mmCIF file with all atom_site columns, C-alpha atoms in Angstrom:
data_model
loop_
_atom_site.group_PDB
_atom_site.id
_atom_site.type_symbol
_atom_site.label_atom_id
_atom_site.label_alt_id
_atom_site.label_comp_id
_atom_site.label_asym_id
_atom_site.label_entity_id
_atom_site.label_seq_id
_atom_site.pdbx_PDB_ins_code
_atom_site.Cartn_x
_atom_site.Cartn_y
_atom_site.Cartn_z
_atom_site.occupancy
_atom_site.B_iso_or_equiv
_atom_site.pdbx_formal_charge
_atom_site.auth_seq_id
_atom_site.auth_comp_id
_atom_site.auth_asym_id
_atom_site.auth_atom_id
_atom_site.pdbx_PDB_model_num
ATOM 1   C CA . UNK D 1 1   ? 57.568  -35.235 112.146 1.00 97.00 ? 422 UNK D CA 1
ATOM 2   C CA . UNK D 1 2   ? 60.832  -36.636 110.736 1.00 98.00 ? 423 UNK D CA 1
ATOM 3   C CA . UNK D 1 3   ? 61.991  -39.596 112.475 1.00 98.00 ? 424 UNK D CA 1
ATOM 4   C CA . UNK D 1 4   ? 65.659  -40.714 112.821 1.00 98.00 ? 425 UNK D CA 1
ATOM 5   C CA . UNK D 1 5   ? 65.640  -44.918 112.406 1.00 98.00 ? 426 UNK D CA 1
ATOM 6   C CA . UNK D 1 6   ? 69.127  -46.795 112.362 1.00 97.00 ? 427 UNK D CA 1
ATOM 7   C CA . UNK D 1 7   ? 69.502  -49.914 109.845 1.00 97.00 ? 428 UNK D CA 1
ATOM 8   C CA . UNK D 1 8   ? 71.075  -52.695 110.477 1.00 97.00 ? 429 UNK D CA 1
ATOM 9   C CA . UNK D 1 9   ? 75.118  -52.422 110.016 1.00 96.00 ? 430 UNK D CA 1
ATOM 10  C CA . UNK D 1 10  ? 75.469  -56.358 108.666 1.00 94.00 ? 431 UNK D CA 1
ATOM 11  C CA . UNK D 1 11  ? 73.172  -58.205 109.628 1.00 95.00 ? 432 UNK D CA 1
ATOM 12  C CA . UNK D 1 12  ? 69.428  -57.424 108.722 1.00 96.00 ? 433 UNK D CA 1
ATOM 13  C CA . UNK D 1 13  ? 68.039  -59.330 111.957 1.00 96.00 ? 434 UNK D CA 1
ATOM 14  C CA . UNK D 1 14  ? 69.354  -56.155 113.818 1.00 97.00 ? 435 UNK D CA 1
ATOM 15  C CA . UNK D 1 15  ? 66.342  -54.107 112.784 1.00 97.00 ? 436 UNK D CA 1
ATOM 16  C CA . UNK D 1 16  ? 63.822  -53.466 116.060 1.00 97.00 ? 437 UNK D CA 1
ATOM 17  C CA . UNK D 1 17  ? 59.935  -54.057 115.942 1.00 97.00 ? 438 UNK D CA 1
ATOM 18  C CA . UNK D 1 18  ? 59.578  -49.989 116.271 1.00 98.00 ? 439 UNK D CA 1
ATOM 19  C CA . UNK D 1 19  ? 61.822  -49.578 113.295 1.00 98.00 ? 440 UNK D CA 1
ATOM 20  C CA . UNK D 1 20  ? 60.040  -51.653 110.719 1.00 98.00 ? 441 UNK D CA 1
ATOM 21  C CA . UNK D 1 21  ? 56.936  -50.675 112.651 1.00 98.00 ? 442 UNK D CA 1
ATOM 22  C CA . UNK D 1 22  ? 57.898  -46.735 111.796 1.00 98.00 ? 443 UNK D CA 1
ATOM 23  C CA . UNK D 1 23  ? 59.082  -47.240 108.478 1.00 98.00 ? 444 UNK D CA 1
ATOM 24  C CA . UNK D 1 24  ? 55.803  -49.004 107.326 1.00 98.00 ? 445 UNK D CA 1
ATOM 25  C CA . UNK D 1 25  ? 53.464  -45.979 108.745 1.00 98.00 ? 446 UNK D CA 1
ATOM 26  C CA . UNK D 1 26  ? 55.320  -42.653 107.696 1.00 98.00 ? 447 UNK D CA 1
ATOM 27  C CA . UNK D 1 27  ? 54.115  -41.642 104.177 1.00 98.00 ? 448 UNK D CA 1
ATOM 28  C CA . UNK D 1 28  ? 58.407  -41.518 103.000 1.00 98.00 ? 449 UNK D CA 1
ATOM 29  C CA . UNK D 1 29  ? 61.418  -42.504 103.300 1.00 98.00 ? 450 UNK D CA 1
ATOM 30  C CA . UNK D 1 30  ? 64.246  -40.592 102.696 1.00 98.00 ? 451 UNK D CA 1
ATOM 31  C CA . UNK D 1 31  ? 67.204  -42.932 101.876 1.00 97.00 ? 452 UNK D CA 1
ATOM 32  C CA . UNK D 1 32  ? 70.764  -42.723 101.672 1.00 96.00 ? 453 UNK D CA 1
ATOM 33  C CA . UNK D 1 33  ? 70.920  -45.268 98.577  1.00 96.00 ? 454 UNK D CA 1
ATOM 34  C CA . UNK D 1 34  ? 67.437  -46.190 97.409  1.00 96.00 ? 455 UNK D CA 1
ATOM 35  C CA . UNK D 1 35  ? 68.522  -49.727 95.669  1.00 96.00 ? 456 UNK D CA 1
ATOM 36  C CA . UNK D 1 36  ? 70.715  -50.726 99.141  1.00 96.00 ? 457 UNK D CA 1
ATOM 37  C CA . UNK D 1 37  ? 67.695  -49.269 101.826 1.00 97.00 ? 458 UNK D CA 1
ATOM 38  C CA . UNK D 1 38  ? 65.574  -51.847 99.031  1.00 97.00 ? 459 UNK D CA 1
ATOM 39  C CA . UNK D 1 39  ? 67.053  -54.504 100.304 1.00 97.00 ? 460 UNK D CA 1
ATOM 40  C CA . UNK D 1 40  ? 66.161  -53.905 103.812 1.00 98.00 ? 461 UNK D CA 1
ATOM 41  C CA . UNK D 1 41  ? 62.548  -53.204 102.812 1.00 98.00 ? 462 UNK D CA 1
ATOM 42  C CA . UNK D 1 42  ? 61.632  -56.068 101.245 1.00 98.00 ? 463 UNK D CA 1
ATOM 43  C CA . UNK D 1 43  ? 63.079  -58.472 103.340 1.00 98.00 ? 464 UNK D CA 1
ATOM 44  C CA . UNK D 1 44  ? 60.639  -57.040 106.343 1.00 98.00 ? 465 UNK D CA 1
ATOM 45  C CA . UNK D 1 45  ? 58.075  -56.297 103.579 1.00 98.00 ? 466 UNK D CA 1
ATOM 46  C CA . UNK D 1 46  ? 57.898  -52.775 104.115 1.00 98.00 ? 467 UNK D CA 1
ATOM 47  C CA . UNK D 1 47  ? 55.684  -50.423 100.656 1.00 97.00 ? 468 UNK D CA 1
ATOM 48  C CA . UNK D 1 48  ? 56.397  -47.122 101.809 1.00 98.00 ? 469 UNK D CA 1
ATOM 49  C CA . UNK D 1 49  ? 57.617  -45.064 98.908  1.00 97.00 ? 470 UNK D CA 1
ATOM 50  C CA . UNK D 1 50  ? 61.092  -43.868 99.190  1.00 98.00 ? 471 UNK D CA 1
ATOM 51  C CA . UNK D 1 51  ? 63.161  -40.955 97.965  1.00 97.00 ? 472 UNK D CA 1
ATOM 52  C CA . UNK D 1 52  ? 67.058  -40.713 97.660  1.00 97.00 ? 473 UNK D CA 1
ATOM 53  C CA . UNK D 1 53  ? 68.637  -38.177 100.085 1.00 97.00 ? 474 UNK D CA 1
ATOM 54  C CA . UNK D 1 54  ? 72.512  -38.414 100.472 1.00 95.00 ? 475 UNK D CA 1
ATOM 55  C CA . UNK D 1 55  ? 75.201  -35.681 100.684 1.00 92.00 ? 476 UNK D CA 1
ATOM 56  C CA . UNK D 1 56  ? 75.092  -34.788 97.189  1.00 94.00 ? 477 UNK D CA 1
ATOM 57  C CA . UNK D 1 57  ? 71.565  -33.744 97.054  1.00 95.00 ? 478 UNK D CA 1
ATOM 58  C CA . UNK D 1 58  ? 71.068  -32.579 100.648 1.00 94.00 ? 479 UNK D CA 1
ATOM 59  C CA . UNK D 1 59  ? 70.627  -29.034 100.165 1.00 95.00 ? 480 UNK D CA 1
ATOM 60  C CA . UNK D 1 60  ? 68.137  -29.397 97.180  1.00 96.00 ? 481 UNK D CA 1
ATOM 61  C CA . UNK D 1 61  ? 66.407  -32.119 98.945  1.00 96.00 ? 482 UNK D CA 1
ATOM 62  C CA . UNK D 1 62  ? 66.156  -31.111 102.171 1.00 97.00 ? 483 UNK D CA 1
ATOM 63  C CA . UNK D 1 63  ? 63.526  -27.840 101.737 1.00 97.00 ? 484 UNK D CA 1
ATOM 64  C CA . UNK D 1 64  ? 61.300  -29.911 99.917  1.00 97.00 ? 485 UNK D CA 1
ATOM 65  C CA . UNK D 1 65  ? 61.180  -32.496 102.943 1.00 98.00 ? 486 UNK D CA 1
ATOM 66  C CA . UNK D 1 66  ? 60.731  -29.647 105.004 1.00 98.00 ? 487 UNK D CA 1
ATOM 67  C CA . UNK D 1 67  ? 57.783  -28.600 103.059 1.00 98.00 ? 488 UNK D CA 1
ATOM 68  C CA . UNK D 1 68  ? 56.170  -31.853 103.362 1.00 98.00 ? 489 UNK D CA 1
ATOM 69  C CA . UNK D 1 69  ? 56.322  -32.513 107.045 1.00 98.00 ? 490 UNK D CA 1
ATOM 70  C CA . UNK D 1 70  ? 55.212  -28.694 107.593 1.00 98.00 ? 491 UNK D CA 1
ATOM 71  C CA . UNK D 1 71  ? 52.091  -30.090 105.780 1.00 97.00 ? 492 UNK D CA 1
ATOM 72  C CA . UNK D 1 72  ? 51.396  -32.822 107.775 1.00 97.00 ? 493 UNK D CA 1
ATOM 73  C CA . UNK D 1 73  ? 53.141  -35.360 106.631 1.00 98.00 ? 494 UNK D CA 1
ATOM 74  C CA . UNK D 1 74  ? 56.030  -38.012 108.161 1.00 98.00 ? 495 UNK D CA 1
ATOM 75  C CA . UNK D 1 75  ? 59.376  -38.661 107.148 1.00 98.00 ? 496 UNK D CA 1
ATOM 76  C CA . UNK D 1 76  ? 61.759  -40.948 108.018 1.00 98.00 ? 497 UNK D CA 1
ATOM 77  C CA . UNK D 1 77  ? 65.479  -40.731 107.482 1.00 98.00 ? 498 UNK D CA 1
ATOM 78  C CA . UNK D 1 78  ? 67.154  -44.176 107.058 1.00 98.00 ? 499 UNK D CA 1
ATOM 79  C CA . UNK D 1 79  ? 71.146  -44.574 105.608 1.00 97.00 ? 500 UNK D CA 1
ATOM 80  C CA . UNK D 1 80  ? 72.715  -47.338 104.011 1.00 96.00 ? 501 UNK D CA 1
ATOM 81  C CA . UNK D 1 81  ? 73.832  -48.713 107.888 1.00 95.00 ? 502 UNK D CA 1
ATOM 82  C CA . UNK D 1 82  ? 73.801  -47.891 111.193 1.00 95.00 ? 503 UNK D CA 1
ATOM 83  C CA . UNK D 1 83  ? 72.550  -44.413 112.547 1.00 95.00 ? 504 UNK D CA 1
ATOM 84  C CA . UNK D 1 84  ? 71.643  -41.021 110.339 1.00 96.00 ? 505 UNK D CA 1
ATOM 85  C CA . UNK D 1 85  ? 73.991  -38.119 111.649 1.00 93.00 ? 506 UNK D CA 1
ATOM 86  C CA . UNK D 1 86  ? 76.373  -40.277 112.870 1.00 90.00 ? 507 UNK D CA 1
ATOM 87  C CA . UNK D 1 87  ? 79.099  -39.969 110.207 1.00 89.00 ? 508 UNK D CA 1
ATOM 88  C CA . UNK D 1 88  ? 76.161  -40.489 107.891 1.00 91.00 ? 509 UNK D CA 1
ATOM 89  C CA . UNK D 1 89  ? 73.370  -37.802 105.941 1.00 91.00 ? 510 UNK D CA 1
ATOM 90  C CA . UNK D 1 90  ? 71.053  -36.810 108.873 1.00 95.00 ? 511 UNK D CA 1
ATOM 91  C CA . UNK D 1 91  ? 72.955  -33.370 110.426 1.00 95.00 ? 512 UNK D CA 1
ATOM 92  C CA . UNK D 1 92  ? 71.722  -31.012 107.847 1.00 95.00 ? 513 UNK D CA 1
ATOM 93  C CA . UNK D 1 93  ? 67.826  -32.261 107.930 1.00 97.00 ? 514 UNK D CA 1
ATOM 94  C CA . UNK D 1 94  ? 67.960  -32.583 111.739 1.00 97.00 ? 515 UNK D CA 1
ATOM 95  C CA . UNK D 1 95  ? 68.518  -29.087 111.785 1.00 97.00 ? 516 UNK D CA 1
ATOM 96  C CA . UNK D 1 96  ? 66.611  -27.510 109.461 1.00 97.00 ? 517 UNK D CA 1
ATOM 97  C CA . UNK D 1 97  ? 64.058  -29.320 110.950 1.00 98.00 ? 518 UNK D CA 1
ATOM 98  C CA . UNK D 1 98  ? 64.405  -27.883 114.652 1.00 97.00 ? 519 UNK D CA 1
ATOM 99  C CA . UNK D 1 99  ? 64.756  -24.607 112.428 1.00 98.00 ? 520 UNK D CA 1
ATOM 100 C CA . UNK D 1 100 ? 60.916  -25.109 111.336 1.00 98.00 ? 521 UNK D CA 1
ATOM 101 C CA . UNK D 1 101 ? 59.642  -26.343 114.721 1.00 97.00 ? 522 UNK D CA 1
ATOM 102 C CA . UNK D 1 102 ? 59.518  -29.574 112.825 1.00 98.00 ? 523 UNK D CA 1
ATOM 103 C CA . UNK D 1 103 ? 59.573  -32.347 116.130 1.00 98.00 ? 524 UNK D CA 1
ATOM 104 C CA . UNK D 1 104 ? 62.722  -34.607 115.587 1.00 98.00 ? 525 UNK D CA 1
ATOM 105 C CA . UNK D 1 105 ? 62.094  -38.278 117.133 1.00 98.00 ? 526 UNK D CA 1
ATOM 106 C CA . UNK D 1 106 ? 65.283  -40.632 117.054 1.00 97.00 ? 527 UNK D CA 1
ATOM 107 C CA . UNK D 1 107 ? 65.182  -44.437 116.923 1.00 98.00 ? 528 UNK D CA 1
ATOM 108 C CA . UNK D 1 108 ? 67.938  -46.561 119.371 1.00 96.00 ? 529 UNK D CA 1
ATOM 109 C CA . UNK D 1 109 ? 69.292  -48.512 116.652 1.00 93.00 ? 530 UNK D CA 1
ATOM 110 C CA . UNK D 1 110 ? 72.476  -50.114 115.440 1.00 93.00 ? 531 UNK D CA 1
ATOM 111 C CA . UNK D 1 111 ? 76.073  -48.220 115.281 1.00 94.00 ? 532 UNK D CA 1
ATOM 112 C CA . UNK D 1 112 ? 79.183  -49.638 114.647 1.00 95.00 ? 533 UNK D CA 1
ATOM 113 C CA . UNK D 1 113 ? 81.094  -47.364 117.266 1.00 96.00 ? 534 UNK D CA 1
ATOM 114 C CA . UNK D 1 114 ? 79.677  -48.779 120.488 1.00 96.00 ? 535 UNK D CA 1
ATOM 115 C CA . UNK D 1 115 ? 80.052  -52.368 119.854 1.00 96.00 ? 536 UNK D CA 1
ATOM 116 C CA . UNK D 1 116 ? 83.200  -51.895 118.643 1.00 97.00 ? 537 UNK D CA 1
ATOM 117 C CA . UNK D 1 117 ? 84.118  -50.059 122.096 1.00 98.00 ? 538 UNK D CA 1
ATOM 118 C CA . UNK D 1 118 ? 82.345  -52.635 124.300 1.00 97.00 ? 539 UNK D CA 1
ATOM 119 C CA . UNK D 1 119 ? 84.417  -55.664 122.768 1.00 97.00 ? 540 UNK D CA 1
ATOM 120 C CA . UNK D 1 120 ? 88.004  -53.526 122.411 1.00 97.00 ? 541 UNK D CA 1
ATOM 121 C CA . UNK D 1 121 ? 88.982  -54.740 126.560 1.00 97.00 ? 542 UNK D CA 1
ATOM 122 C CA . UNK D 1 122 ? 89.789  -50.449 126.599 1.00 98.00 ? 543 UNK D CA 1
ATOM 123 C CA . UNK D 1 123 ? 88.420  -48.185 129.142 1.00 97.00 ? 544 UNK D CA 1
ATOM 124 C CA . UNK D 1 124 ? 84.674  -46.989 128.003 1.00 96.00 ? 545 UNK D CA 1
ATOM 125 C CA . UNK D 1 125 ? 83.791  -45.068 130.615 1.00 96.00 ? 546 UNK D CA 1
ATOM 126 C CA . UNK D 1 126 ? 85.093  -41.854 129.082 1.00 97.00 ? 547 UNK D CA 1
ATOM 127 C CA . UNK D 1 127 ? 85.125  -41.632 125.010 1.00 98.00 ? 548 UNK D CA 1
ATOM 128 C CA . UNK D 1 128 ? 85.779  -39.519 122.175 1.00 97.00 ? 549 UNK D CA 1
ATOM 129 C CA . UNK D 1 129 ? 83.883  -40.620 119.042 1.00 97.00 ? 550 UNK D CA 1
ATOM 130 C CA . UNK D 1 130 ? 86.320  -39.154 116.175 1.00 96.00 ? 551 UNK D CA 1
ATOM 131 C CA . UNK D 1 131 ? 84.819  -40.529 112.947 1.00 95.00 ? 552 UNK D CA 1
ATOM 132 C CA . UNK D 1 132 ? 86.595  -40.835 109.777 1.00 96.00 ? 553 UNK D CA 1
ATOM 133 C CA . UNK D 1 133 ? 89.762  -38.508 110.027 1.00 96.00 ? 554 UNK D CA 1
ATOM 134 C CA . UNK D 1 134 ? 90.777  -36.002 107.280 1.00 95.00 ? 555 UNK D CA 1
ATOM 135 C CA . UNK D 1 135 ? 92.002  -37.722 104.071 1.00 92.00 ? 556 UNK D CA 1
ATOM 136 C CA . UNK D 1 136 ? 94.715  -34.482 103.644 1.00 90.00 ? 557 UNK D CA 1
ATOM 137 C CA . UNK D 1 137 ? 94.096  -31.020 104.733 1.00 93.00 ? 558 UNK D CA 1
ATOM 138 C CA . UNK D 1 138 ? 94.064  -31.038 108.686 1.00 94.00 ? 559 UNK D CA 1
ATOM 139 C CA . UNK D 1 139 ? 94.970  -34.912 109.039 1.00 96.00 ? 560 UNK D CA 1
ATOM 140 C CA . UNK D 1 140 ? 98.605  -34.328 110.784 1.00 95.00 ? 561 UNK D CA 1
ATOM 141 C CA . UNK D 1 141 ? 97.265  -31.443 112.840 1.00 96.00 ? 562 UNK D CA 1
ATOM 142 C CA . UNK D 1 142 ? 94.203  -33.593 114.197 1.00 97.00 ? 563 UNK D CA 1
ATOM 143 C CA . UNK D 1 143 ? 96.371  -36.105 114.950 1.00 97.00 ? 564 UNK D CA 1
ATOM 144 C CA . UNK D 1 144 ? 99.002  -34.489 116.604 1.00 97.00 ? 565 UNK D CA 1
ATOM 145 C CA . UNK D 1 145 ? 95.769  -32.802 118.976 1.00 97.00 ? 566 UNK D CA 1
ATOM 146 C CA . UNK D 1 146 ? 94.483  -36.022 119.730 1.00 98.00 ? 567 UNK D CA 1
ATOM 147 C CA . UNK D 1 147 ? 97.992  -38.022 120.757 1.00 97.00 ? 568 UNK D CA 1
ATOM 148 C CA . UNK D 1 148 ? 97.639  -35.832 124.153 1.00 97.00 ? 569 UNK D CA 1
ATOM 149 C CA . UNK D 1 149 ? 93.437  -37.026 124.780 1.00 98.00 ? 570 UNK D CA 1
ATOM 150 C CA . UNK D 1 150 ? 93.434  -39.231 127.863 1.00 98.00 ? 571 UNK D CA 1
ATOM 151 C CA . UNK D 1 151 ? 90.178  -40.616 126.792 1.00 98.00 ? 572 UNK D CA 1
ATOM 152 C CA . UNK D 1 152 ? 89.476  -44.055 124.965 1.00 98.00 ? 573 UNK D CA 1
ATOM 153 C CA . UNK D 1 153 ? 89.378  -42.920 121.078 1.00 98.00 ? 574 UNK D CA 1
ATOM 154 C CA . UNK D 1 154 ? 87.322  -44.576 118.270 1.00 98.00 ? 575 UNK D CA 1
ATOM 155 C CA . UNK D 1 155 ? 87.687  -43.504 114.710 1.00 98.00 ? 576 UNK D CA 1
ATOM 156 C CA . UNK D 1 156 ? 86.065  -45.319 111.381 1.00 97.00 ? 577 UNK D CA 1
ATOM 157 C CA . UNK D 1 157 ? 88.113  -45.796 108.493 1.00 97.00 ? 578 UNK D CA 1
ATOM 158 C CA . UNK D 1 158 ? 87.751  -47.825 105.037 1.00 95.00 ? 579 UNK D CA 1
ATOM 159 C CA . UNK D 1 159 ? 89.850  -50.601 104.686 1.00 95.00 ? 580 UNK D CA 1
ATOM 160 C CA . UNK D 1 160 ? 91.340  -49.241 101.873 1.00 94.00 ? 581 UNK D CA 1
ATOM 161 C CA . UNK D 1 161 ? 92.276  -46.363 104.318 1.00 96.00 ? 582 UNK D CA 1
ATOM 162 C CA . UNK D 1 162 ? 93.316  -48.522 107.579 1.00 97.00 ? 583 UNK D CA 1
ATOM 163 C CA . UNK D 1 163 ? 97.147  -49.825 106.868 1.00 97.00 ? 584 UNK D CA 1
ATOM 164 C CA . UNK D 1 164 ? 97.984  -46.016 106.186 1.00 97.00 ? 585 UNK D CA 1
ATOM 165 C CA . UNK D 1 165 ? 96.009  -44.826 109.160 1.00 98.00 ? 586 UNK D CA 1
ATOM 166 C CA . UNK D 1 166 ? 97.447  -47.209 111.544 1.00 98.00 ? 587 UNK D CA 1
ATOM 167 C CA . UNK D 1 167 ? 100.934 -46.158 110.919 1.00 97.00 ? 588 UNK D CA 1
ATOM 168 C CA . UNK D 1 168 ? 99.939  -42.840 111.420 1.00 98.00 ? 589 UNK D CA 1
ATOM 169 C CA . UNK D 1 169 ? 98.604  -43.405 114.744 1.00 98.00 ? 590 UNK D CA 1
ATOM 170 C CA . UNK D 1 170 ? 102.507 -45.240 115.280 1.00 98.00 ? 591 UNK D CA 1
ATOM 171 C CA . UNK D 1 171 ? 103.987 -42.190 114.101 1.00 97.00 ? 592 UNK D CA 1
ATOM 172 C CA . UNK D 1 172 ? 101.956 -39.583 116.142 1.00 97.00 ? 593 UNK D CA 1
ATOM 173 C CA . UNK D 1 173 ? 101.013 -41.597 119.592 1.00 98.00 ? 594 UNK D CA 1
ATOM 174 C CA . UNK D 1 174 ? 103.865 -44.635 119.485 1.00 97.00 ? 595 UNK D CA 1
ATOM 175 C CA . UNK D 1 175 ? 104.143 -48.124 118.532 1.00 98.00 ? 596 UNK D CA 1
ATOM 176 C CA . UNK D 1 176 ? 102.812 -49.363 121.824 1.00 97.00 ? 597 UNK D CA 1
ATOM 177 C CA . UNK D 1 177 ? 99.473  -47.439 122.615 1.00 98.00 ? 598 UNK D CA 1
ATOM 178 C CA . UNK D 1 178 ? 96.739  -50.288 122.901 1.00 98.00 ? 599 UNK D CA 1
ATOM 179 C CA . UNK D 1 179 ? 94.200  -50.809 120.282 1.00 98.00 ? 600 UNK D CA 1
ATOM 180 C CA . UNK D 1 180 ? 91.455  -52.624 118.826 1.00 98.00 ? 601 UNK D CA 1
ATOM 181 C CA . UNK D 1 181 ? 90.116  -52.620 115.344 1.00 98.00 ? 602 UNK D CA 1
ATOM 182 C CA . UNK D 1 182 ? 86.819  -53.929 114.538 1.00 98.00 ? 603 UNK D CA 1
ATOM 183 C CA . UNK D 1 183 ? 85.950  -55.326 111.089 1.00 96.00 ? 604 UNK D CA 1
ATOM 184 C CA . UNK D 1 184 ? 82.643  -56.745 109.378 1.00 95.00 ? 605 UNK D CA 1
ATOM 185 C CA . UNK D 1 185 ? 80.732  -56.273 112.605 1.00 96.00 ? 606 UNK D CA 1
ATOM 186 C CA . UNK D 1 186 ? 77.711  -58.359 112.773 1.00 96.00 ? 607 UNK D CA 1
ATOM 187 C CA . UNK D 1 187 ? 78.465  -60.169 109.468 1.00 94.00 ? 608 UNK D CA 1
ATOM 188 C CA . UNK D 1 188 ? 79.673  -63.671 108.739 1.00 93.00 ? 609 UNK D CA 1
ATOM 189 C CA . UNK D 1 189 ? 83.569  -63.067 108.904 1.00 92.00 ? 610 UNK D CA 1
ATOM 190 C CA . UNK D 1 190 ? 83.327  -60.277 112.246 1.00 95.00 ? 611 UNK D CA 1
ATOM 191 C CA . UNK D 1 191 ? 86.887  -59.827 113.480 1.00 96.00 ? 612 UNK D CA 1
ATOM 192 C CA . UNK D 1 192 ? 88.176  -58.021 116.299 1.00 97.00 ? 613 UNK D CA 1
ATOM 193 C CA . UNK D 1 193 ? 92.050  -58.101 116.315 1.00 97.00 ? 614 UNK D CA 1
ATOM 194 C CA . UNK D 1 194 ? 93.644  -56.004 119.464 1.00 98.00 ? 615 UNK D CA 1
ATOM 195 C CA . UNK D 1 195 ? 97.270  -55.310 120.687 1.00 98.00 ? 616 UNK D CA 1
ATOM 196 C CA . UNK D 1 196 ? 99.158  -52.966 120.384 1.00 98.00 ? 617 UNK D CA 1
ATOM 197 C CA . UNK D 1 197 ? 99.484  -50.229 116.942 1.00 98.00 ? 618 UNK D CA 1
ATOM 198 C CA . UNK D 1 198 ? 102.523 -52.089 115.496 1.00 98.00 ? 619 UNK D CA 1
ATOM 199 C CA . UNK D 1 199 ? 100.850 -55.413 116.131 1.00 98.00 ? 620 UNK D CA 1
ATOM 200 C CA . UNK D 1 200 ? 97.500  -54.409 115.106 1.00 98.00 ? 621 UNK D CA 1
ATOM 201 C CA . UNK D 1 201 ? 99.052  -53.253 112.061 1.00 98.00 ? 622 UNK D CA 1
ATOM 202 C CA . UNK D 1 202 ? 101.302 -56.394 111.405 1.00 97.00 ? 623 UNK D CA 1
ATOM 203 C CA . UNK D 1 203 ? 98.087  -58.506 111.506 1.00 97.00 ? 624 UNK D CA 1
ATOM 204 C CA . UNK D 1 204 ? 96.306  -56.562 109.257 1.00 97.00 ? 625 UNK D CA 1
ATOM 205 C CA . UNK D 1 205 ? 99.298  -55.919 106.549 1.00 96.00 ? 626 UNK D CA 1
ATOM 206 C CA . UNK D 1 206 ? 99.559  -59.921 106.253 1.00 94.00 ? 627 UNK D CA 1
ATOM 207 C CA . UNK D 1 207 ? 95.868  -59.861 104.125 1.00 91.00 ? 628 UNK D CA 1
ATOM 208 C CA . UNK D 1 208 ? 96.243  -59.830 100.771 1.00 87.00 ? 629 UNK D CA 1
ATOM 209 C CA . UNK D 1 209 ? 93.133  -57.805 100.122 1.00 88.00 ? 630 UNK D CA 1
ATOM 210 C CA . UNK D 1 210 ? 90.853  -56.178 103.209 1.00 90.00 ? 631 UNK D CA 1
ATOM 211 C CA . UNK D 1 211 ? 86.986  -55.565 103.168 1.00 89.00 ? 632 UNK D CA 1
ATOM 212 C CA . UNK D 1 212 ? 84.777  -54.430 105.215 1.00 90.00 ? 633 UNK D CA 1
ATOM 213 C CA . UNK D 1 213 ? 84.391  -51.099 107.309 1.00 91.00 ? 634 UNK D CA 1
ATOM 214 C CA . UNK D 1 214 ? 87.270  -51.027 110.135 1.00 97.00 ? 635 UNK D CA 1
ATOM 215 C CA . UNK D 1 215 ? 86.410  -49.264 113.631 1.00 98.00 ? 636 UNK D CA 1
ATOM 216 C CA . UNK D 1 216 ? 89.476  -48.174 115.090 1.00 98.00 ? 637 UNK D CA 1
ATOM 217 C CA . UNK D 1 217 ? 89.699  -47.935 119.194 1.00 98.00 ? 638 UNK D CA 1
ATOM 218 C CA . UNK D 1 218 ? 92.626  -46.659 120.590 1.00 98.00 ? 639 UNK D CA 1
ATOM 219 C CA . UNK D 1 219 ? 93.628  -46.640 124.545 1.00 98.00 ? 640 UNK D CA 1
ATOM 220 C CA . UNK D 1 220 ? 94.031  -42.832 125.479 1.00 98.00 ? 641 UNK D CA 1
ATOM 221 C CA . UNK D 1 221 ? 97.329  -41.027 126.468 1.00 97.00 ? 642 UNK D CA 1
ATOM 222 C CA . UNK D 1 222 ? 98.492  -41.572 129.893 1.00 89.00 ? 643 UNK D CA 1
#
């Protein structure tokens, strides 16, 4: 059985009994970062033993998971926040798994995309969940395909990332389209600054330095 459990995205009291209750009875957990998934283990004083499985080690790592749940035994997949497979390692074990008639059981759990969309004030009845958006090759021609969506649009971007991605949502949907971005969610300094792109991105070009991962949600074309 491999079970999919979402961490915390800030702050650790965001864990669920049936997380920590799952990660303290499979026999591994397969983590994104060992020493950061650490952190969340002690603190609820979970022992299991845990093994590093991130997108540089995936495809070595992922037949020899394979070979242990085939043989009885449970895995858990846990990243450094929020839930595996969503813009996180998770995609290429999930499947391999349904490959092996492996059963697949996924945790609710924290995500930064659907708070973000909740608190934004934009339509989220109808959504498009975008991720991060290519850093080169393909980034003008997805954005130019998404200025037409009429649905509400959420991307995730590093704030090292956001000023330049902001004024290329100006350049390819217009200075006024509606947006929110979303910053340290659950975390001491959580900040949700909305308006429109060329006030959004005002706001966020007057910090001197910018931390914490930035959810982008931007109102749909009319």
């Amino acid at each position: 059985m491999l079970y999919l459990v979402p961490t915390p995205i800030g702050n650790l009291e965001d864990m669920t009994y049936r997380a920590v209750r799952v990660l303290r009875e499979v026999d591994r957990i397969a983590c994104e970062d060992t020493r950061t998934s650490g952190v969340l283990l002690d603190h609820y004083d979970i022992d299991t033993g845990t093994t590093a499985y991130h997108e540089h080690n995936e495809h070595e790592k992922t037949p020899r998971l394979i070979k242990r749940m085939r043989a009885g035994h449970d895995i858990a997949l846990i990243t450094d926040a929020g839930s595996p497979g969503l813009s996180d390692p998770g995609f290429y074990l999930t499947r391999a798994c349904w490959q092996n008639d492996i059963d697949v059981t996924p945790l609710p759990g924290a995500t930064a995309a659907i708070p973000a969309l909740t608190a934004s004030g934009l339509p989220s009845d109808r959504f498009v969940f975008e991720g991060f958006l290519p850093k080169k090759k393909g980034r003008q021609t997805r954005l130019e395909t998404l200025s037409t969506e009429p649905r509400t649009l959420v991307f995730y971007e590093s704030p090292y990332r956001l000023l330049r991605t902001l004024d290329d949502l100006i350049e390819h949907f217009g200075p006024d389209r509606m947006a929110a971005v979303a910053r340290e969610l659950t975390k001491t300094y959580e900040e949700i600054e909305r308006g429109t792109l060329t006030e959004v991105l005002a706001y966020f070009a007057s910090y001197e330095s910018l931390r914490g991962e930035c959810v982008l949600v931007v109102h749909g074309a009319d």
